[in-house]
Tab-separated table of C-alpha atoms in Angstrom:
chain	number	residue	atom	x	y	z
A	15	UNK	CA	4.833	-5.317	-21.364
A	16	UNK	CA	7.303	-3.092	-19.488
A	17	UNK	CA	9.072	-4.100	-16.232
A	18	UNK	CA	10.264	-1.311	-14.035
A	19	UNK	CA	11.604	-2.187	-10.651
A	20	UNK	CA	12.396	0.131	-7.781
A	21	UNK	CA	12.800	-0.535	-4.064
A	22	UNK	CA	9.584	0.065	-2.215
A	23	UNK	CA	10.948	1.977	0.740
A	24	UNK	CA	14.264	3.501	1.911
A	25	UNK	CA	15.413	5.264	5.051
A	26	UNK	CA	18.270	7.742	5.273
A	27	UNK	CA	19.624	10.257	7.727
A	28	UNK	CA	19.508	14.076	7.295
A	29	UNK	CA	22.789	15.339	5.628
A	30	UNK	CA	23.651	11.926	4.169
A	31	UNK	CA	23.684	10.633	0.605
A	32	UNK	CA	21.103	8.194	-0.751
A	33	UNK	CA	20.996	6.304	-4.111
A	34	UNK	CA	17.642	5.005	-5.458
A	35	UNK	CA	17.914	2.487	-8.137
A	36	UNK	CA	15.633	1.623	-11.052
A	37	UNK	CA	15.856	-1.159	-13.483
A	38	UNK	CA	13.787	-1.696	-16.590
A	39	UNK	CA	13.289	-4.143	-19.426
A	40	UNK	CA	12.300	-3.022	-22.837
A	41	UNK	CA	13.639	-3.265	-26.371
A	42	UNK	CA	11.991	0.060	-27.125
A	43	UNK	CA	13.859	2.283	-24.593
A	44	UNK	CA	13.575	6.016	-25.485
A	45	UNK	CA	14.353	8.009	-22.324
A	46	UNK	CA	14.083	7.799	-18.592
A	47	UNK	CA	12.527	10.329	-16.207
A	48	UNK	CA	12.612	10.747	-12.419
A	49	UNK	CA	9.902	12.538	-10.567
A	50	UNK	CA	9.313	13.496	-6.877
A	51	UNK	CA	5.864	13.147	-5.290
A	52	UNK	CA	5.098	14.204	-1.818
A	53	UNK	CA	2.114	12.465	-0.280
A	54	UNK	CA	-1.196	13.456	-1.850
A	55	UNK	CA	0.424	15.948	-4.205
A	56	UNK	CA	1.406	16.132	-7.867
A	57	UNK	CA	4.600	14.519	-9.111
A	58	UNK	CA	7.264	17.091	-10.031
A	59	UNK	CA	9.914	16.588	-12.686
A	60	UNK	CA	13.463	16.023	-11.416
A	61	UNK	CA	15.581	14.711	-14.243
A	62	UNK	CA	15.795	13.241	-17.740
A	63	UNK	CA	18.229	10.769	-19.135
A	64	UNK	CA	18.444	9.398	-22.701
A	65	UNK	CA	22.149	8.819	-23.180
A	66	UNK	CA	24.560	6.921	-20.900
A	67	UNK	CA	26.031	8.894	-18.139
A	68	UNK	CA	25.406	11.235	-15.232
A	69	UNK	CA	23.164	14.255	-15.289
A	70	UNK	CA	23.741	16.614	-12.343
A	71	UNK	CA	21.239	19.144	-11.021
A	72	UNK	CA	22.193	20.766	-7.774
A	73	UNK	CA	21.825	18.250	-4.947
A	74	UNK	CA	20.251	15.632	-7.304
A	75	UNK	CA	21.930	13.610	-9.956
A	76	UNK	CA	20.652	10.794	-12.240
A	77	UNK	CA	22.674	8.137	-14.024
A	78	UNK	CA	21.816	5.850	-16.954
A	79	UNK	CA	23.276	2.701	-18.300
A	80	UNK	CA	21.228	1.614	-21.377
A	81	UNK	CA	23.180	-1.620	-21.773
A	82	UNK	CA	22.327	-2.681	-18.265
A	83	UNK	CA	18.723	-1.298	-18.197
A	84	UNK	CA	19.676	0.605	-15.114
A	85	UNK	CA	19.284	4.045	-13.617
A	86	UNK	CA	19.787	5.651	-10.276
A	87	UNK	CA	18.827	8.884	-8.620
A	88	UNK	CA	21.410	10.242	-6.240
A	89	UNK	CA	20.331	12.685	-3.503
A	90	UNK	CA	23.129	14.563	-1.626
A	91	UNK	CA	22.999	16.537	1.601
A	92	UNK	CA	19.611	15.100	2.441
A	93	UNK	CA	17.046	17.429	3.949
A	94	UNK	CA	13.906	16.546	5.766
A	95	UNK	CA	11.864	17.924	2.981
A	96	UNK	CA	13.346	15.262	0.741
A	97	UNK	CA	10.983	12.733	2.331
A	98	UNK	CA	8.788	11.805	-0.541
A	99	UNK	CA	8.187	9.131	-3.138
A	100	UNK	CA	10.535	8.917	-6.124
A	101	UNK	CA	9.091	7.730	-9.384
A	102	UNK	CA	11.103	6.240	-12.257
A	103	UNK	CA	9.460	6.384	-15.625
A	104	UNK	CA	10.596	4.980	-19.038
A	105	UNK	CA	9.436	6.196	-22.357
A	106	UNK	CA	8.958	3.036	-24.465
A	107	UNK	CA	8.439	3.017	-28.256
A	108	UNK	CA	6.686	-0.288	-27.857
A	109	UNK	CA	4.050	1.543	-25.827
A	110	UNK	CA	3.372	4.322	-28.320
A	111	UNK	CA	6.278	6.335	-26.919
A	112	UNK	CA	4.259	6.853	-23.743
A	113	UNK	CA	5.714	6.911	-20.195
A	114	UNK	CA	5.424	3.693	-18.088
A	115	UNK	CA	5.923	4.262	-14.390
A	116	UNK	CA	7.556	2.135	-11.711
A	117	UNK	CA	5.806	1.662	-8.375
A	118	UNK	CA	7.902	4.489	-6.743
A	119	UNK	CA	10.365	4.519	-3.840
A	120	UNK	CA	9.141	5.991	-0.573
A	121	UNK	CA	12.200	7.788	0.981
A	122	UNK	CA	12.010	8.688	4.732
A	123	UNK	CA	14.608	11.117	5.952
A	124	UNK	CA	15.275	10.919	9.683
A	125	UNK	CA	17.035	13.564	11.823
B	18	UNK	CA	1.115	31.571	-13.328
B	19	UNK	CA	0.676	28.695	-15.748
B	20	UNK	CA	-0.314	25.299	-14.580
B	21	UNK	CA	-2.787	22.490	-14.443
B	22	UNK	CA	-5.898	22.601	-12.329
B	23	UNK	CA	-7.784	19.527	-11.346
B	24	UNK	CA	-11.052	19.810	-9.543
B	25	UNK	CA	-12.365	18.791	-7.099
B	26	UNK	CA	-9.664	17.584	-4.799
B	27	UNK	CA	-11.878	15.042	-3.088
B	28	UNK	CA	-14.961	13.447	-4.774
B	29	UNK	CA	-17.437	11.005	-3.287
B	30	UNK	CA	-19.903	8.978	-5.343
B	31	UNK	CA	-22.303	6.146	-4.921
B	32	UNK	CA	-21.698	2.994	-6.858
B	33	UNK	CA	-23.484	2.914	-10.221
B	34	UNK	CA	-23.130	6.695	-10.799
B	35	UNK	CA	-21.022	8.188	-13.527
B	36	UNK	CA	-18.700	11.009	-12.391
B	37	UNK	CA	-16.586	13.538	-14.366
B	38	UNK	CA	-13.238	14.826	-13.199
B	39	UNK	CA	-12.112	18.180	-14.529
B	40	UNK	CA	-8.667	19.029	-15.893
B	41	UNK	CA	-7.749	22.389	-17.286
B	42	UNK	CA	-4.364	23.686	-18.349
B	43	UNK	CA	-3.093	27.128	-19.468
B	44	UNK	CA	0.300	26.009	-20.404
B	45	UNK	CA	-0.559	25.951	-24.164
B	46	UNK	CA	0.516	22.295	-24.149
B	47	UNK	CA	-0.702	20.136	-27.101
B	48	UNK	CA	-0.700	16.751	-25.193
B	49	UNK	CA	-2.782	15.807	-22.119
B	50	UNK	CA	-2.948	12.599	-20.103
B	51	UNK	CA	-4.937	10.871	-17.368
B	52	UNK	CA	-3.254	8.492	-14.918
B	53	UNK	CA	-4.620	6.501	-12.046
B	54	UNK	CA	-2.589	5.836	-8.927
B	55	UNK	CA	-3.293	3.188	-6.447
B	56	UNK	CA	-1.462	2.572	-3.139
B	57	UNK	CA	1.865	0.899	-3.719
B	58	UNK	CA	1.498	0.916	-7.401
B	59	UNK	CA	2.910	3.141	-10.238
B	60	UNK	CA	0.930	5.553	-12.242
B	61	UNK	CA	-1.097	3.767	-14.895
B	62	UNK	CA	-2.084	5.532	-18.105
B	63	UNK	CA	-5.869	5.679	-18.686
B	64	UNK	CA	-6.208	7.870	-21.811
B	65	UNK	CA	-4.084	10.462	-23.634
B	66	UNK	CA	-4.600	13.114	-26.212
B	67	UNK	CA	-1.887	14.513	-28.420
B	68	UNK	CA	-4.092	17.068	-30.204
B	69	UNK	CA	-7.490	18.660	-29.979
B	70	UNK	CA	-10.410	16.396	-31.065
B	71	UNK	CA	-8.198	13.210	-30.935
B	72	UNK	CA	-7.387	10.845	-28.088
B	73	UNK	CA	-6.155	7.322	-27.544
B	74	UNK	CA	-6.661	4.547	-25.004
B	75	UNK	CA	-3.930	3.904	-22.502
B	76	UNK	CA	-3.269	0.724	-20.646
B	77	UNK	CA	-6.450	0.663	-18.440
B	78	UNK	CA	-9.132	2.541	-20.455
B	79	UNK	CA	-12.015	0.209	-19.762
B	80	UNK	CA	-14.737	1.889	-17.843
B	81	UNK	CA	-13.449	5.442	-18.657
B	82	UNK	CA	-14.219	7.986	-21.344
B	83	UNK	CA	-12.666	11.311	-22.310
B	84	UNK	CA	-13.113	14.173	-24.638
B	85	UNK	CA	-10.839	16.888	-25.991
B	86	UNK	CA	-12.952	19.576	-27.521
B	87	UNK	CA	-10.630	22.357	-26.435
B	88	UNK	CA	-6.904	22.523	-26.174
B	89	UNK	CA	-7.050	23.600	-22.544
B	90	UNK	CA	-9.477	20.937	-21.248
B	91	UNK	CA	-9.419	17.146	-20.977
B	92	UNK	CA	-12.176	15.837	-18.688
B	93	UNK	CA	-12.338	12.279	-17.646
B	94	UNK	CA	-15.615	10.347	-16.960
B	95	UNK	CA	-15.506	7.431	-14.657
B	96	UNK	CA	-18.514	5.287	-15.621
B	97	UNK	CA	-20.378	2.663	-13.695
B	98	UNK	CA	-18.618	0.079	-15.797
B	99	UNK	CA	-15.317	0.740	-13.987
B	100	UNK	CA	-15.098	-2.067	-11.486
B	101	UNK	CA	-12.711	-0.454	-8.943
B	102	UNK	CA	-13.074	3.316	-9.458
B	103	UNK	CA	-11.766	4.314	-5.944
B	104	UNK	CA	-8.313	5.794	-6.612
B	105	UNK	CA	-6.208	8.930	-6.912
B	106	UNK	CA	-6.524	10.385	-10.433
B	107	UNK	CA	-3.770	12.528	-11.879
B	108	UNK	CA	-4.027	14.695	-15.000
B	109	UNK	CA	-0.890	15.817	-16.816
B	110	UNK	CA	0.167	17.761	-19.872
B	111	UNK	CA	3.328	18.106	-22.002
B	112	UNK	CA	4.391	20.466	-24.801
B	113	UNK	CA	4.093	17.652	-27.355
B	114	UNK	CA	3.205	13.950	-27.037
B	115	UNK	CA	5.755	11.255	-27.086
B	116	UNK	CA	8.920	13.371	-26.996
B	117	UNK	CA	11.370	14.186	-24.256
B	118	UNK	CA	9.360	17.049	-22.847
B	119	UNK	CA	8.458	16.300	-19.192
B	120	UNK	CA	4.924	15.851	-17.917
B	121	UNK	CA	3.421	18.588	-15.746
B	122	UNK	CA	0.904	17.203	-13.272
B	123	UNK	CA	-2.155	18.605	-11.560
B	124	UNK	CA	-2.640	18.098	-7.877
B	125	UNK	CA	-4.937	15.181	-8.386
B	126	UNK	CA	-8.545	14.163	-7.551
B	127	UNK	CA	-9.177	11.554	-4.965
B	128	UNK	CA	-12.257	9.653	-5.826
B	129	UNK	CA	-14.115	7.417	-3.388
B	130	UNK	CA	-16.929	5.295	-4.639
B	131	UNK	CA	-19.120	3.457	-1.983
């Protein structure tokens, strides 16, 4: 099976930068997604990485290292509305090319 | 506006009853999915369908059933055989199955079985 690990909770201050890490183990890696989910709402797509390196999208960036089985989501200039859970998901050819999700990281942004 | 609609938002049932959760999309997506989310756990795949009239079991299909008679609709039935049905259920769709197109999620149905 697939192992995807993320910290359960993180706290950061408004205006600061926070990095949310995700590690995975699979021989069938075929892409990694980050989603944002506010409590009781639908997850929304943030970013996609399939090659090594950094993908930047406004205040959010995502990094991937396939050799290390590691990704991170970087959030800059934090705003209160960024308080949410952040889900890491890996597409795995060993799982019919379906997405397997980590448990999510709940981020609390404080004033 | 295109999107995915799940209904109802909250659903209450007595143990032993089957219940069907609705999922409709007007995004013209080929693939649709059902996930279950429990507190502190990641989303777990129940069933998915990559094309009309075809669907496959996900990781936790026992106690659930689906149908895909129309491209727009992918209802999920939670049967009395599902041992722990109380959960938050999320429906999603993507342009195609198994490629890099992102999933679009509905707002979820919170099912409580007592």
